[in-house]
C-alpha cells in the first residue's frame, strides 16, 4: 500500500503530489474517452467554449494522476473506488480552497457518469466522488485609494512579469472573470471596447482604461510574434519541460491563480509596506471584487450599471458589494465627525480674540 501511495504521489507529508507537476496543458493530448466527453459537451450539449475549457483543465488533473498508475490505453478501465478516493486526498494538496476543489470534482463526477452511460466503466462511480461543501465568504476588494499604487508597484523585469502586470490591469479595469480573461485572444482586445463570453454563453462588451491598454501592449511588444492566438500564454519555468508551464500554451485559470500567488510573494519580499498594497488581492477573482466596489463608489451606487459591467444575472449578487461601500461611507462620515469635533474643541486661532 505504501509503495502504491508513493507511486501515485501520495500526501508526502504535506507536499504536493508528483503528478501535479505533470498535468497536461491546453495543447497536450488527453485520452480519447476524455476528448469524446468534451466533444459531447461542446456539440451535443452546446456548452460555451469557456465551460468546455474549464472541464478540460479540471479533468487534466485526473488524467495526470491516473498516468501514475499501471494502466493501458483504456483510462476508464483502470478507474476504481480506491483510486478515486486516493485522488481526492491528493487533490486536497493541489487545490487547497474547497470551492476550487469542488469545481474540479464536479467535472470528474460528470465525466464518470458519462463514462458509465457509454459502457466504459462496469459500475456507476460518480457517487464515489464527494464534492466538498464550502461557504462563500465576504469579498476582499483592494481599497480604491490603493489600486493606483498597487498597479505602479507590479514588477516589469521579465516577460512573465509583464504578462502578470497586464493580467491584473485588465482584470481590475474590466471586471472580467478569470475564465473570461484567459479565453481572450490577442485580436480581441481593442481600445474602443471588446466582447467577452461570460457565464451561460452570454456575451457582453467591456472597456479598458488607458493604463490597462498600455500594460497589455507593453506585454505583447515584449512577447513578440508567435503561433499562439491567446492573449495570455503560460511562460515556461526552466525546470519544467511540459505540462502546466509549456511555452505557447494558453494561460489556464489555475496558472493565473499561481501567478497572483507568486506576485504576492514577490511584493512581500519587498517589505510590509509594499505587501500591504496587494494584501487584499488574494486570488484573480479579488480583482473583480475590486472593480465592483470601485465602480459603485465612482458612480454613487449605480447598481444597474455595475450589474451590466460585471455581467451578473441579478442585482442580488451585488448586495454584498453595496454593503462594503456603505461601510466605507459610514467610516468616512465617522472620520469627518471626529475631525469636526476635534476642530470644535481646539482653541480659536489668534489667541481667542
Tab-separated table of C-alpha atoms in Angstrom:
chain	number	residue	atom	x	y	z
A	1	UNK	CA	0.000	0.000	0.000
A	2	UNK	CA	2.790	2.434	0.893
A	3	UNK	CA	4.578	1.788	-2.379
A	4	UNK	CA	1.396	2.413	-4.310
A	5	UNK	CA	0.836	5.675	-2.456
A	6	UNK	CA	4.313	6.896	-3.349
A	7	UNK	CA	3.805	5.945	-6.982
A	8	UNK	CA	0.543	7.874	-7.073
A	9	UNK	CA	2.070	10.923	-5.462
A	10	UNK	CA	0.519	10.437	-2.029
A	11	UNK	CA	0.304	13.093	0.603
A	12	UNK	CA	4.067	13.026	1.040
A	13	UNK	CA	3.953	14.630	4.467
A	14	UNK	CA	2.029	17.618	3.151
A	15	UNK	CA	3.989	18.040	-0.085
A	16	UNK	CA	2.344	18.406	-3.476
A	17	UNK	CA	1.942	15.036	-5.200
A	18	UNK	CA	4.394	14.419	-8.020
A	19	UNK	CA	1.671	14.126	-10.648
A	20	UNK	CA	0.741	17.765	-10.050
A	21	UNK	CA	3.870	18.763	-11.977
A	22	UNK	CA	2.784	16.684	-14.985
A	23	UNK	CA	-0.730	17.999	-15.618
A	24	UNK	CA	-1.352	18.213	-19.383
A	25	UNK	CA	-1.590	21.742	-20.691
A	26	UNK	CA	-4.207	23.123	-23.099
A	27	UNK	CA	-2.188	21.961	-26.102
A	28	UNK	CA	-1.416	18.462	-24.811
A	29	UNK	CA	-3.497	15.444	-25.878
A	30	UNK	CA	-5.886	13.785	-23.440
A	31	UNK	CA	-7.188	10.193	-23.598
A	32	UNK	CA	-9.808	9.566	-26.274
A	33	UNK	CA	-12.534	8.976	-23.691
A	34	UNK	CA	-11.974	12.412	-22.160
A	35	UNK	CA	-11.889	14.060	-25.581
A	36	UNK	CA	-15.170	12.359	-26.524
A	37	UNK	CA	-16.777	13.643	-23.313
A	38	UNK	CA	-15.584	17.179	-24.078
A	39	UNK	CA	-16.896	16.886	-27.638
A	40	UNK	CA	-20.264	15.869	-26.189
A	41	UNK	CA	-20.287	18.984	-24.013
A	42	UNK	CA	-19.376	21.214	-26.925
A	43	UNK	CA	-21.530	19.728	-29.696
A	44	UNK	CA	-24.461	17.743	-28.282
A	45	UNK	CA	-24.966	19.848	-25.143
A	46	UNK	CA	-23.899	23.137	-26.755
A	47	UNK	CA	-21.896	24.289	-23.741
A	48	UNK	CA	-19.880	27.527	-24.125
A	49	UNK	CA	-16.228	27.128	-25.064
A	50	UNK	CA	-15.222	28.636	-21.715
A	51	UNK	CA	-17.115	25.865	-19.903
A	52	UNK	CA	-15.510	23.173	-22.052
A	53	UNK	CA	-12.054	24.611	-21.369
A	54	UNK	CA	-12.749	24.634	-17.639
A	55	UNK	CA	-13.825	20.975	-17.738
A	56	UNK	CA	-10.729	20.106	-19.752
A	57	UNK	CA	-8.463	21.831	-17.271
A	58	UNK	CA	-10.079	20.046	-14.330
A	59	UNK	CA	-10.065	16.614	-15.967
A	60	UNK	CA	-6.412	17.054	-16.977
A	61	UNK	CA	-5.513	16.788	-13.287
A	62	UNK	CA	-7.289	13.449	-13.031
A	63	UNK	CA	-5.535	12.250	-16.174
A	64	UNK	CA	-2.152	13.221	-14.685
A	65	UNK	CA	-2.989	11.271	-11.528
A	66	UNK	CA	-4.140	8.185	-13.441
A	67	UNK	CA	-0.978	8.205	-15.549
A	68	UNK	CA	0.988	7.445	-12.377
A	69	UNK	CA	-0.963	4.173	-12.108
A	70	UNK	CA	-0.270	0.982	-14.061
A	71	UNK	CA	-2.805	1.230	-16.871
A	72	UNK	CA	-3.047	0.694	-20.580
A	73	UNK	CA	-4.715	2.748	-23.281
A	74	UNK	CA	-8.164	2.445	-21.671
A	75	UNK	CA	-8.312	5.156	-18.993
A	76	UNK	CA	-11.713	4.215	-17.599
A	77	UNK	CA	-10.863	0.515	-17.302
A	78	UNK	CA	-8.311	1.422	-14.615
A	79	UNK	CA	-10.650	3.649	-12.597
A	80	UNK	CA	-11.881	2.073	-9.373
A	81	UNK	CA	-13.173	3.193	-5.998
A	82	UNK	CA	-9.814	3.081	-4.231
A	83	UNK	CA	-8.056	5.159	-6.890
A	84	UNK	CA	-10.854	7.713	-6.817
A	85	UNK	CA	-10.555	8.003	-3.035
A	86	UNK	CA	-6.794	8.467	-3.240
A	87	UNK	CA	-7.166	11.054	-5.971
A	88	UNK	CA	-9.475	13.125	-3.797
A	89	UNK	CA	-6.897	13.028	-0.986
A	90	UNK	CA	-4.160	14.102	-3.398
A	91	UNK	CA	-6.306	16.844	-4.887
A	92	UNK	CA	-6.666	18.478	-1.480
A	93	UNK	CA	-2.892	19.041	-1.591
A	94	UNK	CA	-3.077	20.582	-5.057
A	95	UNK	CA	-6.229	22.696	-4.631
A	96	UNK	CA	-6.341	23.989	-1.081
A	97	UNK	CA	-9.551	26.004	-1.490
A	98	UNK	CA	-12.688	23.886	-1.135
A	99	UNK	CA	-14.563	25.933	-3.727
A	100	UNK	CA	-11.929	25.339	-6.431
A	101	UNK	CA	-11.671	21.678	-5.493
A	102	UNK	CA	-15.445	21.327	-5.671
A	103	UNK	CA	-15.462	22.578	-9.260
A	104	UNK	CA	-12.793	20.047	-10.261
A	105	UNK	CA	-14.658	17.195	-8.599
A	106	UNK	CA	-17.978	18.171	-10.185
A	107	UNK	CA	-16.270	17.866	-13.578
A	108	UNK	CA	-14.953	14.429	-12.618
A	109	UNK	CA	-18.378	13.276	-11.410
A	110	UNK	CA	-19.992	14.273	-14.691
A	111	UNK	CA	-17.276	12.550	-16.691
A	112	UNK	CA	-17.711	9.340	-14.676
A	113	UNK	CA	-21.495	9.456	-15.142
A	114	UNK	CA	-20.962	9.866	-18.892
A	115	UNK	CA	-18.417	7.023	-18.884
A	116	UNK	CA	-20.939	4.696	-17.227
A	117	UNK	CA	-23.647	5.635	-19.730
A	118	UNK	CA	-21.206	4.852	-22.545
A	119	UNK	CA	-20.340	1.467	-21.008
A	120	UNK	CA	-16.719	2.397	-20.286
A	121	UNK	CA	-16.969	1.515	-16.597
A	122	UNK	CA	-18.534	-1.568	-15.057
A	123	UNK	CA	-20.262	0.379	-12.290
A	124	UNK	CA	-21.544	3.871	-11.601
A	125	UNK	CA	-18.575	5.505	-9.854
A	126	UNK	CA	-19.628	9.139	-9.883
A	127	UNK	CA	-21.063	8.905	-6.361
A	128	UNK	CA	-17.675	7.844	-5.007
A	129	UNK	CA	-16.540	11.389	-5.740
A	130	UNK	CA	-17.522	13.568	-2.790
A	131	UNK	CA	-17.851	17.259	-3.611
A	132	UNK	CA	-16.755	19.296	-0.570
A	133	UNK	CA	-19.084	21.842	0.924
A	134	UNK	CA	-17.896	25.382	1.186
A	135	UNK	CA	-19.154	28.750	2.293
A	136	UNK	CA	-18.831	31.872	0.197
A	137	UNK	CA	-17.119	34.447	2.378
A	138	UNK	CA	-17.239	38.190	2.108
A	139	UNK	CA	-15.256	39.649	-0.813
A	140	UNK	CA	-11.916	41.293	-0.101
A	141	UNK	CA	-11.502	44.113	-2.632
A	142	UNK	CA	-8.373	46.207	-2.822
A	143	UNK	CA	-9.238	49.624	-1.335
A	144	UNK	CA	-9.932	52.105	-4.114
A	145	UNK	CA	-7.254	54.518	-2.958
A	146	UNK	CA	-4.687	51.679	-3.016
A	147	UNK	CA	-5.343	50.499	-6.586
A	148	UNK	CA	-3.111	53.049	-8.416
A	149	UNK	CA	-0.187	52.346	-6.080
A	150	UNK	CA	-0.637	48.587	-6.462
A	151	UNK	CA	-0.582	48.799	-10.257
A	152	UNK	CA	2.506	51.020	-10.140
A	153	UNK	CA	4.303	48.541	-7.856
A	154	UNK	CA	3.897	45.489	-10.123
A	155	UNK	CA	7.269	44.249	-11.464
A	156	UNK	CA	8.171	44.593	-15.157
A	157	UNK	CA	11.600	42.940	-15.443
A	158	UNK	CA	10.670	39.798	-17.402
A	159	UNK	CA	8.069	38.612	-19.892
A	160	UNK	CA	6.256	36.804	-17.098
A	161	UNK	CA	6.267	39.987	-15.018
A	162	UNK	CA	4.757	41.956	-17.893
A	163	UNK	CA	2.152	39.254	-18.513
A	164	UNK	CA	1.083	39.205	-14.865
A	165	UNK	CA	1.016	43.001	-14.737
A	166	UNK	CA	-1.136	43.145	-17.878
A	167	UNK	CA	-3.449	40.483	-16.454
A	168	UNK	CA	-4.005	42.351	-13.175
A	169	UNK	CA	-4.516	45.627	-15.062
A	170	UNK	CA	-7.082	44.020	-17.373
A	171	UNK	CA	-8.961	42.252	-14.580
A	172	UNK	CA	-9.312	45.400	-12.480
A	173	UNK	CA	-10.148	47.634	-15.452
A	174	UNK	CA	-12.804	45.351	-16.967
A	175	UNK	CA	-14.156	43.304	-14.061
A	176	UNK	CA	-13.752	40.154	-16.164
A	177	UNK	CA	-13.917	36.741	-14.574
A	178	UNK	CA	-10.576	34.967	-14.784
A	179	UNK	CA	-12.052	32.381	-17.173
A	180	UNK	CA	-13.182	35.220	-19.451
A	181	UNK	CA	-9.737	36.840	-19.416
A	182	UNK	CA	-7.926	33.566	-20.121
A	183	UNK	CA	-10.246	32.927	-23.084
A	184	UNK	CA	-9.301	36.194	-24.806
A	185	UNK	CA	-7.233	36.205	-27.992
A	186	UNK	CA	-4.755	38.915	-28.929
A	187	UNK	CA	-7.025	40.170	-31.678
A	188	UNK	CA	-9.945	40.565	-29.253
A	189	UNK	CA	-8.547	43.499	-27.278
A	190	UNK	CA	-9.350	46.918	-28.755
A	191	UNK	CA	-9.251	50.429	-27.382
A	192	UNK	CA	-12.917	51.031	-28.281
A	193	UNK	CA	-14.169	48.022	-26.309
A	194	UNK	CA	-14.417	44.301	-26.945
A	195	UNK	CA	-16.755	41.406	-26.262
A	196	UNK	CA	-16.199	38.621	-23.754
A	197	UNK	CA	-18.041	35.333	-23.395
A	198	UNK	CA	-19.458	35.056	-19.884
A	199	UNK	CA	-21.474	32.553	-17.899
A	200	UNK	CA	-24.313	30.825	-19.676
A	201	UNK	CA	-22.823	31.623	-23.075
A	202	UNK	CA	-23.800	35.293	-22.761
A	203	UNK	CA	-21.656	37.961	-24.428
A	204	UNK	CA	-21.090	41.452	-23.074
A	205	UNK	CA	-18.914	44.384	-24.085
A	206	UNK	CA	-16.162	45.561	-21.746
A	207	UNK	CA	-13.802	48.518	-21.885
A	208	UNK	CA	-10.274	49.106	-20.625
A	209	UNK	CA	-8.606	52.115	-19.104
A	210	UNK	CA	-5.702	53.727	-20.944
A	211	UNK	CA	-3.341	52.337	-18.309
A	212	UNK	CA	-4.613	48.784	-18.760
A	213	UNK	CA	-4.389	49.028	-22.545
A	214	UNK	CA	-0.812	50.311	-22.273
A	215	UNK	CA	0.116	47.427	-19.941
A	216	UNK	CA	-1.313	44.863	-22.376
A	217	UNK	CA	0.501	46.438	-25.330
A	218	UNK	CA	3.808	46.514	-23.442
A	219	UNK	CA	3.434	42.810	-22.645
A	220	UNK	CA	2.596	41.929	-26.263
A	221	UNK	CA	5.507	44.015	-27.572
A	222	UNK	CA	7.934	42.128	-25.326
A	223	UNK	CA	6.356	38.797	-26.259
A	224	UNK	CA	6.696	39.430	-29.969
A	225	UNK	CA	5.173	37.326	-32.761
A	226	UNK	CA	4.376	33.665	-32.108
A	227	UNK	CA	1.921	30.992	-33.207
A	228	UNK	CA	-0.432	31.265	-30.227
A	229	UNK	CA	-3.612	33.304	-30.721
A	230	UNK	CA	-4.112	33.541	-26.940
A	231	UNK	CA	-3.746	36.926	-25.287
A	232	UNK	CA	-2.260	35.417	-22.134
A	233	UNK	CA	0.081	32.462	-22.542
A	234	UNK	CA	1.913	30.387	-19.975
A	235	UNK	CA	5.602	31.218	-19.646
A	236	UNK	CA	7.794	28.176	-19.025
A	237	UNK	CA	9.974	27.826	-15.980
A	238	UNK	CA	13.358	26.301	-16.866
A	239	UNK	CA	12.844	23.284	-14.593
A	240	UNK	CA	9.534	22.302	-16.206
A	241	UNK	CA	9.703	20.682	-19.624
A	242	UNK	CA	5.978	20.044	-20.075
A	243	UNK	CA	2.584	20.387	-18.511
A	244	UNK	CA	1.333	23.453	-16.764
A	245	UNK	CA	4.098	25.808	-17.953
A	246	UNK	CA	4.557	24.779	-21.571
A	247	UNK	CA	5.530	27.840	-23.640
A	248	UNK	CA	2.952	28.948	-26.168
A	249	UNK	CA	0.061	27.381	-24.281
A	250	UNK	CA	-2.928	29.485	-23.330
A	251	UNK	CA	-2.740	30.530	-19.694
A	252	UNK	CA	-5.197	28.492	-17.644
A	253	UNK	CA	-7.220	29.741	-14.702
A	254	UNK	CA	-5.030	27.612	-12.430
A	255	UNK	CA	-1.972	29.268	-13.941
A	256	UNK	CA	-3.491	32.693	-13.328
A	257	UNK	CA	-4.094	31.837	-9.670
A	258	UNK	CA	-0.483	30.732	-9.317
A	259	UNK	CA	0.627	33.975	-10.957
A	260	UNK	CA	-1.233	36.051	-8.359
A	261	UNK	CA	0.245	33.927	-5.565
A	262	UNK	CA	3.732	34.489	-6.993
A	263	UNK	CA	3.091	38.241	-7.215
A	264	UNK	CA	2.084	38.295	-3.563
A	265	UNK	CA	5.333	36.561	-2.619
A	266	UNK	CA	7.360	38.984	-4.732
A	267	UNK	CA	5.835	42.043	-3.114
A	268	UNK	CA	6.001	40.506	0.366
A	269	UNK	CA	9.766	40.192	-0.071
A	270	UNK	CA	9.960	43.966	-0.542
A	271	UNK	CA	8.617	44.646	2.936
A	272	UNK	CA	5.315	45.105	4.791
A	273	UNK	CA	4.525	48.483	3.240
A	274	UNK	CA	4.725	47.110	-0.308
A	275	UNK	CA	2.914	43.874	0.548
A	276	UNK	CA	0.067	45.903	2.046
A	277	UNK	CA	-0.733	47.077	-1.490
A	278	UNK	CA	-1.548	43.539	-2.658
A	279	UNK	CA	-2.658	42.029	0.653
A	280	UNK	CA	-6.346	42.006	-0.320
A	281	UNK	CA	-5.695	40.637	-3.822
A	282	UNK	CA	-5.630	37.004	-2.737
A	283	UNK	CA	-6.876	35.486	-5.993
A	284	UNK	CA	-7.612	36.769	-9.503
A	285	UNK	CA	-11.282	36.983	-8.504
A	286	UNK	CA	-10.296	39.611	-5.957
A	287	UNK	CA	-9.691	41.952	-8.893
A	288	UNK	CA	-13.343	41.533	-9.896
A	289	UNK	CA	-14.402	42.406	-6.344
A	290	UNK	CA	-12.191	45.486	-6.614
A	291	UNK	CA	-13.860	46.534	-9.870
A	292	UNK	CA	-17.306	46.172	-8.320
A	293	UNK	CA	-16.643	48.262	-5.217
A	294	UNK	CA	-14.642	50.890	-7.124
A	295	UNK	CA	-17.417	51.306	-9.709
A	296	UNK	CA	-20.060	51.583	-7.005
A	297	UNK	CA	-18.066	54.343	-5.351
A	298	UNK	CA	-17.319	56.117	-8.640
A	299	UNK	CA	-20.964	56.010	-9.816
A	300	UNK	CA	-22.510	56.825	-6.434
A	301	UNK	CA	-24.033	53.368	-6.110
A	302	UNK	CA	-25.374	52.806	-9.636
A	303	UNK	CA	-26.003	49.085	-9.187
A	304	UNK	CA	-27.659	48.683	-12.605
A	305	UNK	CA	-24.545	49.924	-14.356
A	306	UNK	CA	-22.274	47.720	-12.257
A	307	UNK	CA	-24.538	44.747	-12.991
A	308	UNK	CA	-24.081	45.323	-16.734
A	309	UNK	CA	-20.312	45.780	-16.442
A	310	UNK	CA	-19.793	42.596	-14.428
A	311	UNK	CA	-22.367	40.502	-16.269
A	312	UNK	CA	-24.313	39.496	-13.151
A	313	UNK	CA	-27.681	37.894	-13.789
A	314	UNK	CA	-29.388	39.501	-10.789
A	315	UNK	CA	-28.965	42.596	-8.647
A	316	UNK	CA	-28.984	40.429	-5.522
A	317	UNK	CA	-25.444	39.326	-6.371
A	318	UNK	CA	-24.268	42.912	-5.886
A	319	UNK	CA	-25.742	43.255	-2.407
A	320	UNK	CA	-22.507	42.264	-0.677
A	321	UNK	CA	-20.601	44.942	-2.613
A	322	UNK	CA	-23.059	47.684	-1.721
A	323	UNK	CA	-22.702	46.675	1.923
A	324	UNK	CA	-18.934	47.135	1.647
A	325	UNK	CA	-19.243	50.579	0.065
A	326	UNK	CA	-21.830	51.549	2.697
A	327	UNK	CA	-19.374	50.561	5.425
A	328	UNK	CA	-16.691	52.703	3.801
A	329	UNK	CA	-19.066	55.653	3.584
A	330	UNK	CA	-20.047	55.284	7.232
A	331	UNK	CA	-16.382	55.121	8.208
A	332	UNK	CA	-15.692	58.266	6.163
A	333	UNK	CA	-18.562	60.133	7.834
A	334	UNK	CA	-17.300	58.982	11.222
A	335	UNK	CA	-13.849	60.357	10.436
A	336	UNK	CA	-15.488	63.599	9.284
A	337	UNK	CA	-17.409	63.826	12.548
A	338	UNK	CA	-14.271	63.194	14.582
A	339	UNK	CA	-12.410	65.842	12.596
A	340	UNK	CA	-15.146	68.441	13.146
A	341	UNK	CA	-15.333	67.597	16.852
A	342	UNK	CA	-11.576	67.995	17.126
A	343	UNK	CA	-11.748	71.393	15.439
A	344	UNK	CA	-14.622	72.473	17.671
A	345	UNK	CA	-12.679	71.676	20.841
A	346	UNK	CA	-9.493	73.397	19.675
A	347	UNK	CA	-8.832	76.964	20.896
A	348	UNK	CA	-9.694	79.591	18.285
A	349	UNK	CA	-6.880	80.923	16.150
A	350	UNK	CA	-5.415	84.271	17.078
A	351	UNK	CA	-5.446	83.636	20.823
A	352	UNK	CA	-9.239	83.645	21.239
A	353	UNK	CA	-9.797	87.251	20.070
